[in-house]
Coordinates of N, CA and C in Angstrom, one line a residue:
Y1 N -20.4 16.2 25.7 CA -19.2 15.9 24.9 C -18.6 14.6 25.3
P2 N -18.2 13.7 24.4 CA -18.6 13.8 23.0 C -20.0 13.3 22.8
N3 N -20.6 13.9 21.7 CA -21.9 13.5 21.3 C -21.8 12.4 20.3
V4 N -22.2 11.2 20.6 CA -22.0 10.0 19.7 C -23.3 9.6 19.0
Q5 N -23.1 9.3 17.7 CA -24.2 8.7 16.9 C -23.8 7.2 16.7
Y6 N -24.7 6.3 17.1 CA -24.4 4.9 17.0 C -25.1 4.3 15.8
Y7 N -24.5 3.3 15.2 CA -25.1 2.5 14.2 C -24.6 1.1 14.1
C8 N -25.4 0.3 13.5 CA -25.1 -1.1 13.2 C -25.0 -1.3 11.7
L9 N -23.9 -1.8 11.2 CA -23.7 -2.0 9.8 C -23.7 -3.5 9.5
T10 N -24.4 -3.9 8.5 CA -24.3 -5.3 7.9 C -23.7 -5.1 6.5
S11 N -22.7 -5.8 6.2 CA -22.1 -5.7 4.8 C -21.8 -7.1 4.3
A12 N -22.2 -7.2 3.0 CA -21.9 -8.5 2.3 C -20.4 -8.5 1.8
A13 N -19.9 -9.6 1.7 CA -18.5 -9.7 1.1 C -18.5 -9.1 -0.2
G14 N -17.4 -8.3 -0.5 CA -17.2 -7.7 -1.8 C -17.7 -6.2 -1.8
C15 N -18.3 -5.8 -0.7 CA -18.8 -4.4 -0.6 C -17.6 -3.4 -0.5
Y16 N -17.7 -2.2 -1.1 CA -16.6 -1.2 -1.1 C -17.2 0.1 -0.9
T17 N -16.7 0.9 0.0 CA -17.0 2.3 0.2 C -15.8 3.1 -0.3
D18 N -16.0 4.0 -1.3 CA -14.9 4.7 -1.9 C -14.4 5.8 -0.9
F19 N -13.3 6.4 -1.2 CA -12.6 7.4 -0.4 C -13.6 8.5 0.0
H20 N -13.6 8.9 1.3 CA -14.4 10.0 1.8 C -13.9 10.4 3.1
I21 N -14.4 11.6 3.6 CA -14.1 12.1 4.9 C -15.5 12.1 5.6
D22 N -15.5 11.6 6.9 CA -16.8 11.6 7.6 C -17.3 13.0 7.8
F23 N -18.6 13.1 7.9 CA -19.4 14.3 7.9 C -19.1 15.2 9.2
G24 N -19.3 16.5 9.0 CA -19.4 17.4 10.1 C -18.2 17.5 11.0
G25 N -17.0 17.1 10.6 CA -15.9 17.2 11.5 C -15.8 16.1 12.5
T26 N -16.6 15.0 12.3 CA -16.6 13.9 13.3 C -15.5 12.9 13.1
S27 N -15.1 12.3 14.2 CA -14.3 11.1 14.1 C -15.3 9.9 14.1
V28 N -14.7 8.7 13.8 CA -15.6 7.6 13.7 C -14.9 6.4 14.3
W29 N -15.7 5.5 14.9 CA -15.2 4.2 15.4 C -16.0 3.1 14.8
Y30 N -15.3 2.0 14.7 CA -15.8 0.7 14.1 C -15.4 -0.4 15.1
H31 N -16.4 -1.3 15.4 CA -16.0 -2.5 16.2 C -16.6 -3.7 15.4
I32 N -15.7 -4.6 15.1 CA -16.2 -5.8 14.3 C -16.7 -6.8 15.2
L33 N -18.0 -7.1 15.0 CA -18.6 -8.2 15.8 C -18.4 -9.5 15.0
S34 N -18.4 -9.5 13.7 CA -18.1 -10.7 12.9 C -17.7 -10.2 11.5
G35 N -16.8 -11.0 10.9 CA -16.3 -10.7 9.6 C -15.0 -10.0 9.6
E36 N -14.8 -9.1 8.6 CA -13.6 -8.4 8.4 C -13.8 -7.2 7.6
K37 N -13.1 -6.1 7.9 CA -13.1 -4.9 7.1 C -11.6 -4.5 6.8
I38 N -11.3 -4.0 5.7 CA -10.0 -3.5 5.3 C -10.1 -2.0 5.0
F39 N -9.4 -1.2 5.8 CA -9.4 0.2 5.6 C -8.1 0.7 4.9
C40 N -8.3 1.7 4.1 CA -7.2 2.4 3.5 C -7.3 3.8 4.0
L41 N -6.3 4.3 4.7 CA -6.3 5.6 5.4 C -5.3 6.5 4.9
I42 N -5.7 7.8 4.7 CA -4.7 8.8 4.2 C -4.8 10.0 5.2
P43 N -3.7 10.4 5.8 CA -3.7 11.5 6.8 C -4.1 12.8 6.1
P44 N -4.8 13.7 6.9 CA -5.3 14.9 6.4 C -4.3 16.1 6.3
S45 N -3.1 15.9 5.6 CA -2.2 17.0 5.5 C -2.8 18.0 4.5
K46 N -2.3 19.2 4.4 CA -2.8 20.2 3.5 C -2.7 19.6 2.0
E47 N -1.5 19.0 1.7 CA -1.3 18.5 0.4 C -2.3 17.3 0.1
N48 N -2.4 16.4 1.0 CA -3.3 15.3 0.8 C -4.8 15.7 0.6
L49 N -5.2 16.7 1.4 CA -6.6 17.2 1.3 C -6.8 17.9 0.0
A50 N -5.8 18.7 -0.5 CA -5.9 19.3 -1.8 C -6.0 18.3 -3.0
I51 N -5.2 17.2 -2.9 CA -5.2 16.1 -3.8 C -6.6 15.5 -3.8
Y52 N -7.1 15.2 -2.6 CA -8.4 14.6 -2.5 C -9.5 15.5 -3.1
E53 N -9.5 16.8 -2.8 CA -10.5 17.7 -3.4 C -10.4 17.7 -4.9
D54 N -9.2 17.7 -5.5 CA -9.1 17.6 -6.9 C -9.6 16.3 -7.5
W55 N -9.3 15.2 -6.8 CA -9.8 13.9 -7.2 C -11.3 13.8 -7.2
L56 N -11.9 14.4 -6.2 CA -13.4 14.4 -6.1 C -14.0 15.1 -7.3
C57 N -13.4 16.1 -7.9 CA -13.9 16.9 -9.0 C -13.5 16.3 -10.4
R58 N -12.7 15.2 -10.4 CA -12.3 14.7 -11.7 C -13.5 13.9 -12.4
P59 N -13.6 14.1 -13.7 CA -14.7 13.4 -14.4 C -14.3 11.9 -14.5
D60 N -13.1 11.5 -14.3 CA -12.7 10.1 -14.4 C -12.4 9.5 -13.0
Q61 N -13.0 10.1 -12.0 CA -12.7 9.7 -10.6 C -12.9 8.2 -10.4
A62 N -13.9 7.6 -10.9 CA -14.1 6.2 -10.7 C -13.0 5.3 -11.3
E63 N -12.2 5.9 -12.2 CA -11.1 5.1 -12.8 C -9.8 5.4 -12.2
V64 N -9.7 6.3 -11.3 CA -8.4 6.7 -10.7 C -8.4 6.3 -9.2
F65 N -7.4 5.5 -8.8 CA -7.3 5.1 -7.4 C -6.6 6.2 -6.6
L66 N -7.3 6.9 -5.7 CA -6.7 8.0 -5.0 C -5.3 7.8 -4.5
P67 N -5.0 6.7 -3.8 CA -3.6 6.6 -3.3 C -2.5 6.7 -4.3
D68 N -2.8 6.4 -5.6 CA -1.8 6.5 -6.6 C -1.4 7.9 -6.8
L69 N -2.3 8.9 -6.4 CA -2.0 10.3 -6.6 C -1.2 10.9 -5.4
I70 N -1.2 10.2 -4.3 CA -0.6 10.7 -3.0 C 0.9 10.5 -3.1
P71 N 1.7 11.6 -3.0 CA 3.2 11.5 -3.1 C 3.7 10.5 -2.0
N72 N 4.7 9.7 -2.4 CA 5.3 8.8 -1.5 C 4.3 7.9 -0.8
H73 N 3.3 7.4 -1.6 CA 2.2 6.7 -1.0 C 2.5 5.5 -0.2
A74 N 3.7 4.9 -0.5 CA 4.1 3.7 0.3 C 4.2 4.1 1.8
E75 N 4.6 5.3 2.1 CA 4.7 5.8 3.5 C 3.6 6.6 4.0
N76 N 2.7 7.1 3.0 CA 1.7 8.1 3.4 C 0.3 7.6 3.3
V77 N 0.1 6.3 2.9 CA -1.2 5.7 2.8 C -1.1 4.4 3.7
F78 N -2.1 4.2 4.6 CA -2.0 3.1 5.5 C -3.1 2.1 5.2
R79 N -2.8 0.8 5.3 CA -3.8 -0.3 5.2 C -3.9 -1.0 6.5
I80 N -5.2 -1.1 7.0 CA -5.5 -1.7 8.3 C -6.5 -2.8 8.0
S81 N -6.2 -4.0 8.4 CA -7.2 -5.1 8.4 C -7.8 -5.3 9.8
L82 N -9.1 -5.1 9.9 CA -9.8 -5.2 11.2 C -10.5 -6.5 11.2
Q83 N -10.2 -7.3 12.2 CA -10.8 -8.6 12.4 C -11.9 -8.6 13.5
E84 N -12.6 -9.7 13.6 CA -13.6 -9.9 14.7 C -13.0 -9.5 16.0
S85 N -13.8 -8.8 16.8 CA -13.6 -8.3 18.1 C -12.5 -7.2 18.2
Q86 N -12.1 -6.6 17.1 CA -11.2 -5.5 17.1 C -11.9 -4.2 16.8
T87 N -11.4 -3.1 17.3 CA -12.0 -1.8 17.2 C -11.0 -0.8 16.6
L88 N -11.5 0.1 15.7 CA -10.6 1.1 15.1 C -11.3 2.5 15.3
V89 N -10.5 3.5 15.6 CA -11.0 4.9 15.7 C -10.3 5.6 14.6
I90 N -11.0 6.3 13.7 CA -10.5 7.1 12.6 C -10.6 8.6 13.0
P91 N -9.5 9.3 13.2 CA -9.6 10.7 13.6 C -10.3 11.6 12.6
T92 N -10.7 12.7 13.1 CA -11.4 13.7 12.3 C -10.5 14.0 11.0
A93 N -11.2 14.1 9.9 CA -10.7 14.5 8.6 C -9.8 13.5 7.9
W94 N -9.6 12.4 8.5 CA -8.8 11.4 7.7 C -9.6 10.8 6.6
I95 N -8.9 10.8 5.4 CA -9.5 10.3 4.2 C -9.5 8.8 4.3
H96 N -10.6 8.1 3.9 CA -10.5 6.6 4.0 C -11.5 6.0 3.1
A97 N -11.2 4.7 2.8 CA -12.0 3.8 2.0 C -12.1 2.5 2.8
V98 N -13.2 1.8 2.5 CA -13.4 0.5 3.3 C -13.8 -0.6 2.3
Y99 N -13.1 -1.7 2.4 CA -13.5 -2.9 1.7 C -13.9 -4.0 2.6
T100 N -14.9 -4.8 2.3 CA -15.4 -5.9 3.1 C -15.1 -7.2 2.4
P101 N -14.0 -7.9 2.8 CA -13.7 -9.2 2.2 C -14.6 -10.4 2.7
K102 N -15.2 -10.3 3.8 CA -16.1 -11.3 4.4 C -17.4 -10.6 4.9
D103 N -18.5 -11.3 4.8 CA -19.7 -10.8 5.3 C -19.4 -10.3 6.8
S104 N -20.0 -9.1 7.1 CA -19.6 -8.5 8.3 C -20.8 -7.9 9.1
L105 N -20.6 -7.9 10.4 CA -21.6 -7.2 11.3 C -20.7 -6.3 12.1
V106 N -21.0 -5.0 12.1 CA -20.2 -4.0 12.7 C -21.0 -3.0 13.6
L107 N -20.5 -2.6 14.7 CA -21.1 -1.5 15.5 C -20.1 -0.3 15.3
G108 N -20.7 0.8 15.2 CA -19.9 2.0 15.0 C -20.6 3.3 15.4
G109 N -19.9 4.4 15.2 CA -20.5 5.7 15.5 C -19.6 6.8 15.2
N110 N -20.2 7.9 14.9 CA -19.5 9.2 14.6 C -19.6 10.0 15.9
F111 N -18.5 10.8 16.2 CA -18.6 11.6 17.4 C -17.8 12.9 17.2
L112 N -18.2 13.9 17.9 CA -17.5 15.2 17.9 C -16.8 15.3 19.2
H113 N -15.6 15.9 19.2 CA -14.8 16.1 20.4 C -14.1 17.4 20.3
G114 N -13.4 17.8 21.3 CA -12.7 19.1 21.3 C -11.2 18.9 21.1
L115 N -10.8 17.8 20.6 CA -9.3 17.6 20.4 C -9.0 18.0 19.0
D116 N -7.8 18.5 18.8 CA -7.2 18.8 17.5 C -6.4 17.7 17.0

């Protein structure tokens, strides 16, 4: 414990990963070796998870920006810009999307732990 899966990501500027929750109840960490990543994070409240689940099933999902559906999104949706040599840990079940404004090289990993 924790059991960590490591990976190296290369991303071209303009890449986007839509909103998701990392697999199997894992938390995830990112360390930027070069470039930049912008994260949009939504905490896993019961209400937010229900909104996320409904959004996943929408036929127009690609046309609807998930944070627009989150109540009081100015206070309940977080934007984090991660620069070279910075690290971010995203806790279990946090809903997040990632945008790459600059070509990037990233080390990261998913891990399980016993914390709630």
